Coordinates of C-alpha atoms (C1' of nucleotides) in Angstrom, one line a residue:
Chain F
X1 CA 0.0 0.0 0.0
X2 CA 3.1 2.1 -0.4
X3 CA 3.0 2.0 -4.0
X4 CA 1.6 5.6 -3.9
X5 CA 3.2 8.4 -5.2
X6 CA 1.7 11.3 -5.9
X7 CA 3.6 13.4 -8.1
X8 CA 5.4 17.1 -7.0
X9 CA 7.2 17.3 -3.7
X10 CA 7.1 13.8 -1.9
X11 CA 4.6 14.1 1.3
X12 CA 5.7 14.7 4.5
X13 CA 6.3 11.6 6.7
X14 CA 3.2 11.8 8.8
X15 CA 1.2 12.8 5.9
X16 CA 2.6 9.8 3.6
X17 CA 1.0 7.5 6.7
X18 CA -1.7 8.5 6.8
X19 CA -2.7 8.6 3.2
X20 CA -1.8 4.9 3.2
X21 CA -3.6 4.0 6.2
X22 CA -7.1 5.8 4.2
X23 CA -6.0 3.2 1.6
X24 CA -6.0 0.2 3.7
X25 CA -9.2 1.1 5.8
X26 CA -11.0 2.5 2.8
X27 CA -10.1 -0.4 0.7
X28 CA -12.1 -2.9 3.6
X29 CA -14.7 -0.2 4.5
X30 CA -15.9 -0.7 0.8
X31 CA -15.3 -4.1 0.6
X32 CA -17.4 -4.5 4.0
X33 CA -20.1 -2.1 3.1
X34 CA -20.3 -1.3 -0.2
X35 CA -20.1 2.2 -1.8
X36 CA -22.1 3.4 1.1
X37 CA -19.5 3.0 3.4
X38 CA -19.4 6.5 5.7
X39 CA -15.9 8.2 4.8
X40 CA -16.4 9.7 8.4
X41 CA -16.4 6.3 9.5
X42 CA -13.4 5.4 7.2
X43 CA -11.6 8.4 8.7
X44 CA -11.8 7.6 12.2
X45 CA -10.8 4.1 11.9
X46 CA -7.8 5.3 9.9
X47 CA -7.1 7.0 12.9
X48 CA -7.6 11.1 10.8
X49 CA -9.8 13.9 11.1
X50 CA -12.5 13.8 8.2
X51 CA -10.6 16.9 7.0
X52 CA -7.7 15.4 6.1
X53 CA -9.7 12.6 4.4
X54 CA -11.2 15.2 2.3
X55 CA -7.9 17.3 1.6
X56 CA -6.3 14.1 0.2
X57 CA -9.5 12.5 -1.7
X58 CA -11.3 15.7 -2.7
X59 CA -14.1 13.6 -4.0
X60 CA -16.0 10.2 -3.2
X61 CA -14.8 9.2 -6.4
X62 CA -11.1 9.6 -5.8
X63 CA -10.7 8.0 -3.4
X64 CA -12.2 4.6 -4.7
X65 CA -10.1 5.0 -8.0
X66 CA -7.3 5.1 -5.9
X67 CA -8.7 2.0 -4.2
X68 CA -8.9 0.1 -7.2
X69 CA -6.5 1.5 -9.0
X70 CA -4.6 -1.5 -9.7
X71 CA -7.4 -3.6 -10.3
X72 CA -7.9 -1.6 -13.1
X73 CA -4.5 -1.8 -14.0
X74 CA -4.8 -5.5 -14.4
X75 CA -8.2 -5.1 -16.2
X76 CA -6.3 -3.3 -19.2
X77 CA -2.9 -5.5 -19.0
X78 CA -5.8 -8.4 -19.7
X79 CA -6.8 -6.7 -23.0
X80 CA -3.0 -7.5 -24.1
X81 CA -3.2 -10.9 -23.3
X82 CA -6.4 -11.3 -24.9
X83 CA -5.2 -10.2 -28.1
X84 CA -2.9 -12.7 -28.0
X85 CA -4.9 -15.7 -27.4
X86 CA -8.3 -15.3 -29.2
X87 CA -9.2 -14.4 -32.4
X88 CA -10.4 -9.9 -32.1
X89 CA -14.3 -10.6 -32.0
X90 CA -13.4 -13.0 -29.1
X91 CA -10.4 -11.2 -27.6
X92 CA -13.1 -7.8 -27.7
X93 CA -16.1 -9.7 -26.1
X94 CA -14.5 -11.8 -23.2
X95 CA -12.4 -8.5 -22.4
X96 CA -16.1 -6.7 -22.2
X97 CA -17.4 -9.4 -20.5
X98 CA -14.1 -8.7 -17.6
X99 CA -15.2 -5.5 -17.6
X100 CA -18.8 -6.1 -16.6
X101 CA -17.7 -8.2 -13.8
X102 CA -15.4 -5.9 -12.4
X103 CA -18.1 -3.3 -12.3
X104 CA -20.4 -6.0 -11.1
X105 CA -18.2 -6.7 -8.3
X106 CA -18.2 -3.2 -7.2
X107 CA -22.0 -3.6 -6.2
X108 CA -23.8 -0.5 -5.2
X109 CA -21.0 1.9 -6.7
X110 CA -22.6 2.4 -9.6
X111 CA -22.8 6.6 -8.9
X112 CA -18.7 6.8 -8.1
X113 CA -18.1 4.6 -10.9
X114 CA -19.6 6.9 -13.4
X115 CA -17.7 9.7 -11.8
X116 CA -14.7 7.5 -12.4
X117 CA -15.5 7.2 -16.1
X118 CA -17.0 10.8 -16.5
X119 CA -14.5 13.1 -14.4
X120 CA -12.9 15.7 -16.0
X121 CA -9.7 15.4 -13.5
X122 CA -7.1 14.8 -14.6
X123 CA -5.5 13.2 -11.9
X124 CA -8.0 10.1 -12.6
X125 CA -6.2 8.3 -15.2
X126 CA -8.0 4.9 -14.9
X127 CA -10.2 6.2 -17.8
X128 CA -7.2 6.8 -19.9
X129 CA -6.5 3.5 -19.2
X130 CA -9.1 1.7 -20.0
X131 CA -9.5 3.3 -23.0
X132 CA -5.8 2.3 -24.8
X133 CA -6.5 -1.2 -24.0
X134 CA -10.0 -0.6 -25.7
X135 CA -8.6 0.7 -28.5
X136 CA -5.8 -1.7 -28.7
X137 CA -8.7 -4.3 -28.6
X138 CA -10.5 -2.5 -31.6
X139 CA -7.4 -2.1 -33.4
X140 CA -6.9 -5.6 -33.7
X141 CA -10.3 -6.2 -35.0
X142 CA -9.7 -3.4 -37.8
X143 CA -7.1 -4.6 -39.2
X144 CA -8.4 -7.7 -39.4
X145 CA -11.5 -6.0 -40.9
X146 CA -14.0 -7.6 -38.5
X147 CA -14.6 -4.5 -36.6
X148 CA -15.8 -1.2 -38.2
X149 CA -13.2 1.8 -37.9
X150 CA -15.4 4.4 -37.6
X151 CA -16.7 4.3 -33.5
X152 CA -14.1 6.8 -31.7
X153 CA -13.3 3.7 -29.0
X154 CA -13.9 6.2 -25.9
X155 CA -17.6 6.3 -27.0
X156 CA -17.4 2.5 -27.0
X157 CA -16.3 2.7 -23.8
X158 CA -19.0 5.5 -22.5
X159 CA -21.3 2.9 -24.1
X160 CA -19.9 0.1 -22.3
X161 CA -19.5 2.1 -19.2
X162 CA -23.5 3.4 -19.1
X163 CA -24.3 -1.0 -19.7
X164 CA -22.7 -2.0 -16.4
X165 CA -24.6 1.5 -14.6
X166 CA -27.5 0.5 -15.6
X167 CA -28.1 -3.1 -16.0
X168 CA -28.9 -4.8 -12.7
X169 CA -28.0 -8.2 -13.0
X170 CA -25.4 -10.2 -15.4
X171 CA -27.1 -11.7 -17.7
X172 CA -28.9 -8.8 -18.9
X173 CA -25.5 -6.8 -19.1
X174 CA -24.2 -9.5 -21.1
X175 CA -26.6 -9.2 -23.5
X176 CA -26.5 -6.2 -24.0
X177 CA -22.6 -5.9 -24.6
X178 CA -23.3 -7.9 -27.0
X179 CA -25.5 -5.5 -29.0
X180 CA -22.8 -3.3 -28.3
X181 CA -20.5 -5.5 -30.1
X182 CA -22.7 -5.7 -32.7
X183 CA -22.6 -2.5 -33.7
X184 CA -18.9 -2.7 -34.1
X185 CA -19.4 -5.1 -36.3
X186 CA -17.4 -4.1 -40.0
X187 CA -20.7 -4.9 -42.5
X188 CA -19.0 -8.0 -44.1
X189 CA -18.5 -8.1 -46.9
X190 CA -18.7 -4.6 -48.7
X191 CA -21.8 -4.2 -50.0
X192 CA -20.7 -2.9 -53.1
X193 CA -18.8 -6.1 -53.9
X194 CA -22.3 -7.2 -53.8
X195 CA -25.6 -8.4 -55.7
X196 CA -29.0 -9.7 -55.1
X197 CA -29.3 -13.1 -56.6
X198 CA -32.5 -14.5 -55.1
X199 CA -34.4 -11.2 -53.7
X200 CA -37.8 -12.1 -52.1
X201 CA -39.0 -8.3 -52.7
X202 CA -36.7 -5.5 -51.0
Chain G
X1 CA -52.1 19.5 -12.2
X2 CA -54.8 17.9 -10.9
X3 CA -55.1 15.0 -13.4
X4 CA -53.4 13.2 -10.7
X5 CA -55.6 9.7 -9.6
X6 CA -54.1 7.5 -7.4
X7 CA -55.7 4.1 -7.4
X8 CA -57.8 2.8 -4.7
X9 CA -60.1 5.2 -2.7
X10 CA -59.5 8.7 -3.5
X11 CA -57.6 10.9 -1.6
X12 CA -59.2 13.3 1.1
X13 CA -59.8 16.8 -0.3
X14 CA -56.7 18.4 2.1
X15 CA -54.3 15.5 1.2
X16 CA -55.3 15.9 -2.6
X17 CA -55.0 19.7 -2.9
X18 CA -51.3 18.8 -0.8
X19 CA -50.7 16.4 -3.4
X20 CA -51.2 18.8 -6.1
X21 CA -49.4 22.1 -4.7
X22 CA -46.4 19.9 -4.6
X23 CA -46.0 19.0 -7.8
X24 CA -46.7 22.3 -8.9
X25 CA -43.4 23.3 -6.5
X26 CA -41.5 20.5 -7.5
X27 CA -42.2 21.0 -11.0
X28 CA -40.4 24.9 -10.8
X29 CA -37.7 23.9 -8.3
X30 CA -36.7 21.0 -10.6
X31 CA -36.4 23.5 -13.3
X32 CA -34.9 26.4 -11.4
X33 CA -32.0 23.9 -9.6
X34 CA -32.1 20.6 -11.1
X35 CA -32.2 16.9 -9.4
X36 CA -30.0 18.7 -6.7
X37 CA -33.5 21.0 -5.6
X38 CA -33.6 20.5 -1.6
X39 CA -37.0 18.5 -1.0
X40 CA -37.1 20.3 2.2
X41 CA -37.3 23.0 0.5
X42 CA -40.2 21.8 -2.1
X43 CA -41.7 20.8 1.1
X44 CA -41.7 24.0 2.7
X45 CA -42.5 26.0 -0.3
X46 CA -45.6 23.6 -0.8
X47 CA -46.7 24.4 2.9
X48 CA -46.4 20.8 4.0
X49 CA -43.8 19.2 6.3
X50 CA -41.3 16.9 4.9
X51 CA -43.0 14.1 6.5
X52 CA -46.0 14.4 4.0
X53 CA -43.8 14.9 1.0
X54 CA -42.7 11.4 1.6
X55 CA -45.4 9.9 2.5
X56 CA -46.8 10.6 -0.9
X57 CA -43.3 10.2 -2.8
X58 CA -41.7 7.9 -1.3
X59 CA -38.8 8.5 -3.4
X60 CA -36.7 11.1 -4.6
X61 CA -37.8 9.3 -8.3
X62 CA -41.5 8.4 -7.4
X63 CA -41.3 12.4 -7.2
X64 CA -39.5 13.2 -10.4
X65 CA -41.4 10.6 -12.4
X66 CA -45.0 12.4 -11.3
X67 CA -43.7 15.9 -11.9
X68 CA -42.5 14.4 -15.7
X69 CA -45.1 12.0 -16.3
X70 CA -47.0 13.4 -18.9
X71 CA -43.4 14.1 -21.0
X72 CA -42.7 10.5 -21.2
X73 CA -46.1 10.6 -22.1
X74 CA -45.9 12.7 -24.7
X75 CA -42.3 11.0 -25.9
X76 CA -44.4 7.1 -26.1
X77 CA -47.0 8.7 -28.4
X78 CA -44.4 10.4 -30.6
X79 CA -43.1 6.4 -31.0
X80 CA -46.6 6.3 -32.9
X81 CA -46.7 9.0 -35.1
X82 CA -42.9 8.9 -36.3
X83 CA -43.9 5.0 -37.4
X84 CA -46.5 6.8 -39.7
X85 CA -44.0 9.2 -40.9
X86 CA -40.3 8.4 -41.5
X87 CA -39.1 4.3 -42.7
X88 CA -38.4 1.9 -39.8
X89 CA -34.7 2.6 -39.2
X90 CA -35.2 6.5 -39.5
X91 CA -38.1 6.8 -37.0
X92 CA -36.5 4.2 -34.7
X93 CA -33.6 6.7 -34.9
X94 CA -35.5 9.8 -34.1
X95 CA -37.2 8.7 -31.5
X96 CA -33.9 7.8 -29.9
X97 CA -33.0 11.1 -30.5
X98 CA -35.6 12.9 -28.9
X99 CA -35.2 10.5 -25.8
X100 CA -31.6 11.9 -25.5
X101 CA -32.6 15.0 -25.7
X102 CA -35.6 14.8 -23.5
X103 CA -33.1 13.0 -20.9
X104 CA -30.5 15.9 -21.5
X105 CA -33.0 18.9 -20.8
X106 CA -33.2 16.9 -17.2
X107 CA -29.3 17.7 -17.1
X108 CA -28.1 16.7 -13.4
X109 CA -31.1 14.5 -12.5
X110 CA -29.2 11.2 -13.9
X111 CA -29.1 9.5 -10.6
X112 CA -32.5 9.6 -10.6
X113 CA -33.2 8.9 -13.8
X114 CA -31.2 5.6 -13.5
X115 CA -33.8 4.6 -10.6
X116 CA -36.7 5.7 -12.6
X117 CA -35.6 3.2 -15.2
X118 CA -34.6 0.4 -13.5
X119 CA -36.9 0.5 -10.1
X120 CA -38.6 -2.9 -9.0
X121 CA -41.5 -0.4 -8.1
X122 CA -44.5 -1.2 -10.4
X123 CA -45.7 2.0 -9.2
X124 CA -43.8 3.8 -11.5
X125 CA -45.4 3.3 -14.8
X126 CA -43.0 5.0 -17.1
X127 CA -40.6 2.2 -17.7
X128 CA -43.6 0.1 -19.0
X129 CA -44.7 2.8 -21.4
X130 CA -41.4 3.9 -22.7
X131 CA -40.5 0.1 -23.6
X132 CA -43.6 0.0 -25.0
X133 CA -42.9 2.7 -27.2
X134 CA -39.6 1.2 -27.9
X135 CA -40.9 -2.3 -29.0
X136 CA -43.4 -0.6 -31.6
X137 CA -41.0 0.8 -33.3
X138 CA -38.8 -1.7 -33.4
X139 CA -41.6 -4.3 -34.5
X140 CA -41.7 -2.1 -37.5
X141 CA -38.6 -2.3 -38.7
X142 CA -38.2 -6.2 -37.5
X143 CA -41.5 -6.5 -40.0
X144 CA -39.8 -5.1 -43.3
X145 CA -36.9 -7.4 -41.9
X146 CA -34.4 -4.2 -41.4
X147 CA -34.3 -4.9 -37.5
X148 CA -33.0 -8.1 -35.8
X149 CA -35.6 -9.6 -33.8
X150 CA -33.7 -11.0 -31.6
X151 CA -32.8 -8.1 -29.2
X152 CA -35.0 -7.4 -26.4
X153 CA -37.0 -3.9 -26.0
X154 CA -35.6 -3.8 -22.6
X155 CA -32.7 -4.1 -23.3
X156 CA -32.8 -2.2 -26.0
X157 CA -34.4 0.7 -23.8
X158 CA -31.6 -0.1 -20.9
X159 CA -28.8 0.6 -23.4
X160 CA -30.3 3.7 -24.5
X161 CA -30.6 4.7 -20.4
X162 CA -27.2 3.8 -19.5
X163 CA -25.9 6.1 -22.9
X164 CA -28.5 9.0 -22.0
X165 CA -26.7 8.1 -18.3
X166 CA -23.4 8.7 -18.8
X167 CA -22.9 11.0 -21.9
X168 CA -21.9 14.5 -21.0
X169 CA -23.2 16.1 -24.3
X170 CA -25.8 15.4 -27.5
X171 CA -22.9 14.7 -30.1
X172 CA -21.5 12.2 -28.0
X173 CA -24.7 10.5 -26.7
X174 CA -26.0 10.9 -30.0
X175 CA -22.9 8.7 -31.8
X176 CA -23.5 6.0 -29.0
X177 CA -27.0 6.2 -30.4
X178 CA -26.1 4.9 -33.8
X179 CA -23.5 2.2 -32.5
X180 CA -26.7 0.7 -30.6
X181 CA -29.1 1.4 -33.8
X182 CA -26.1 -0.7 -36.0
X183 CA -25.8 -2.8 -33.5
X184 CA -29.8 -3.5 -34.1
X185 CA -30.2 -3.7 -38.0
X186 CA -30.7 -6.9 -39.7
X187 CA -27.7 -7.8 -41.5
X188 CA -29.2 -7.2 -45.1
X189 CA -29.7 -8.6 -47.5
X190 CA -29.8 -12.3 -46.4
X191 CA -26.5 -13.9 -46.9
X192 CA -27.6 -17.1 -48.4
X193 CA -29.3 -14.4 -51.0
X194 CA -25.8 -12.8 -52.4
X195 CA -23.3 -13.9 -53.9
X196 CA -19.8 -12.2 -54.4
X197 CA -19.2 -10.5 -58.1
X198 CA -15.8 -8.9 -57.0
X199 CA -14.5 -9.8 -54.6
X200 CA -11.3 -7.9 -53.6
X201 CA -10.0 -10.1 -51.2
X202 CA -12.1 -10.7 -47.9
Chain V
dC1 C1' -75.9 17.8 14.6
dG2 C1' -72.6 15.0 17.5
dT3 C1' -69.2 11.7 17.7
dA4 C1' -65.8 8.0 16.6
dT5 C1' -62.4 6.6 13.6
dT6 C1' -58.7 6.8 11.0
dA7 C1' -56.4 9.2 7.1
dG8 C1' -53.4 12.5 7.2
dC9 C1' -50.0 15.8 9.1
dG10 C1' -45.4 17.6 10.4
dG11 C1' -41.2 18.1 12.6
dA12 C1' -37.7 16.3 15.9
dG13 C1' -33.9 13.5 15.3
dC14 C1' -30.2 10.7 13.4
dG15 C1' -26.6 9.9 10.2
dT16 C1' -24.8 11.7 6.1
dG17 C1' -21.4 14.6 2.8
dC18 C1' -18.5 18.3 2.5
dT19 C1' -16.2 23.0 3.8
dC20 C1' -13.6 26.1 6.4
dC21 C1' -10.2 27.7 9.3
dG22 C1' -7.5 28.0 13.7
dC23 C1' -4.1 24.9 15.8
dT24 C1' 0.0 21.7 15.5
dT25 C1' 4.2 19.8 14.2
dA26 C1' 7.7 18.0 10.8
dC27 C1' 11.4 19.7 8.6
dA28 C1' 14.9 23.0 6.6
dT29 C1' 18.1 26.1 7.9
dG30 C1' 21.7 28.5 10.8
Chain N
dC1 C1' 20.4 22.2 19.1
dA2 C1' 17.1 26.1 18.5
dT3 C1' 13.9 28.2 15.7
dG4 C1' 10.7 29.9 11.8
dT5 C1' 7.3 28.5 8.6
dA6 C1' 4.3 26.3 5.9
dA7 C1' 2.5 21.7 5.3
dG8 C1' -0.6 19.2 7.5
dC9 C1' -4.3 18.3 10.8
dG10 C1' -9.0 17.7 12.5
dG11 C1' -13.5 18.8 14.0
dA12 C1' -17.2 22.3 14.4
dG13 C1' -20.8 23.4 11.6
dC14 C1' -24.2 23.5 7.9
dA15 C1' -27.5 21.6 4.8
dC16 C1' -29.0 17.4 3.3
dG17 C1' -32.1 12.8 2.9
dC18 C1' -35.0 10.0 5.2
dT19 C1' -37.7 7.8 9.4
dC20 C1' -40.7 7.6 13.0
dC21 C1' -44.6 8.6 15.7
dG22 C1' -47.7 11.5 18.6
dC23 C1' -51.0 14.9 17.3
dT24 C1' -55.0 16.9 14.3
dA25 C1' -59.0 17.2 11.9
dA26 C1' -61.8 15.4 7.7
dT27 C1' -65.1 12.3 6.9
dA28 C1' -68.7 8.5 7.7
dC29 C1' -72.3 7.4 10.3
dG30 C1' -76.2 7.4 13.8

DNA sequence: CGTATTAGCGGAGCGTGCTCCGCTTACATG
DNA sequence: CATGTAAGCGGAGCACGCTCCGCTAATACG
């Protein structure tokens, strides 16, 4: 839990200890409770005023992407692997399918997770993230000329982002990546290489 | 305002006219400060105590749905008259258009939106009509074979929350739009129909 | 009209998020 | 080691959402 450092001037001792110890507590606080989890509470267990909470995690959301930071980390390493392994339809669809159960896991923080994926901060670069291994993804499908160039992949992953918000259970998530996916779909093969041999009526 | 008619025995006359001065207040304090209006507030501009406002809504959303009931109202019967007007794929894509912006105009009262769309409450009628909506226009298009009949309304109509959800602006929600609309067309013509004349490689 | 019943009322009260600002103390410097 | 200073601390305080329950008065009925 030491692995953070925030860029400028390195913290002061006491301050670098207790930004850690927010880590740790907040990291079983949500675990324990959900996204609901009282950062007062959080803040007195880590032993801190709820000012210092707030001076170090200006916002709800900050302070659960620092949380899971590296779990997003993983989330996009996975896309390269992916790649690698399946075929780009597949690689693109069981990497969406990661993604809905990550967000799935996080139960109940369905409001902060938007924030996550919406924030204009800077600071938050999970969404930067998660959108290069996106792209990588779809990049891999283009060339092959399965997946349609044209979707900018960051609306792909809005799209993918307002699924797991909004969809309640799994399944439903599921399917409704996969109308996602097929949307990304290239329209194979080019219609103009094309004709109509046995048309029923148009 | 007062088209309003719970079910079962009517209301008595002070709790009705109570009923109806607050959603005349909610109605302006919705649109003066968005979601974030203090129900207090509504409460105490209404002349009731907070206690009544929730007995009556018991939700911030059973609240908002009332005060914007007869919008969605007005957004399902559009579903109608753009079938009349415009081909399948164009009307299904209007309409989708004018739900963005409808949800748009309610900029800052996505939380609640989210729990007017996906609440277990069968109270809230609104999810029922705007799938509705949703299904008869796609029925249209799935009859001149331009839609895929496979996809759900629902799920369909969750998508198009989650986008409306977590789009900051039109052009953005609206290109998420079309990704879902492809992701719904028929792959025309029927495969087993064509036949490749030139072929420049797959 | 008088009365009983019960629908309806309203605010005290609790826990929340978040801000603000006077106090404390770790660290650089001599 | 002594000291100045600014980085850091922490909680009082405000407005909020929501619940609970004792009080009030509208209505049904004789």
């Amino acid at each position: 839990m030491s692995d953070e450092a925030p860029e400028g001037r390195p913290l002061r001792a006491d301050a670098q200890s207790n930004h850690d110890r927010l880590l740790t507590v907040a990291a079983q606080a949500f675990a324990r409770d959900g996204a609901a989890a009282s950062l007062r509470a959080i803040a007195q267990e880590a032993g801190v005023g709820i000012g210092t909470l707030y001076r170090r995690f200006p916002s709800r959301e900050s302070l659960v992407e620092a949380v899971y930071r590296n779990e997003v980390a993983g989330l996009c390493r996975a896309a390269d692997e992916l790649i690698g392994e399946a075929a780009p339809l597949d690689a693109l669809s069981a990497w969406m399918e990661r993604f809905v159960d990550f967000m799935h896991a996080k139960h109940g923080m369905k409001d902060t997770l938007r924030g996550v994926l919406t924030s204009e901060d800077d600071r938050l670069r999970t969404r930067a993230l998660l959108c290069d291994a996106l792209a990588t993804l779809m990049d891999a499908g283009i060339r092959e000329g399965l997946v349609s160039s044209g979707p900018d992949p960051y609306d792909v992953l809005m799209t993918l982002g307002g699924i797991t918000l909004i969809a309640e259970d799994r399944a439903r998530a599921l399917r409704m990546t996969d109308l996602l996916l097929n949307g990304l779909r290239a329209r194979t093969p080019p219609l103009d290489s094309l004709v109509v041999v046995d048309g029923r009526d148009g």
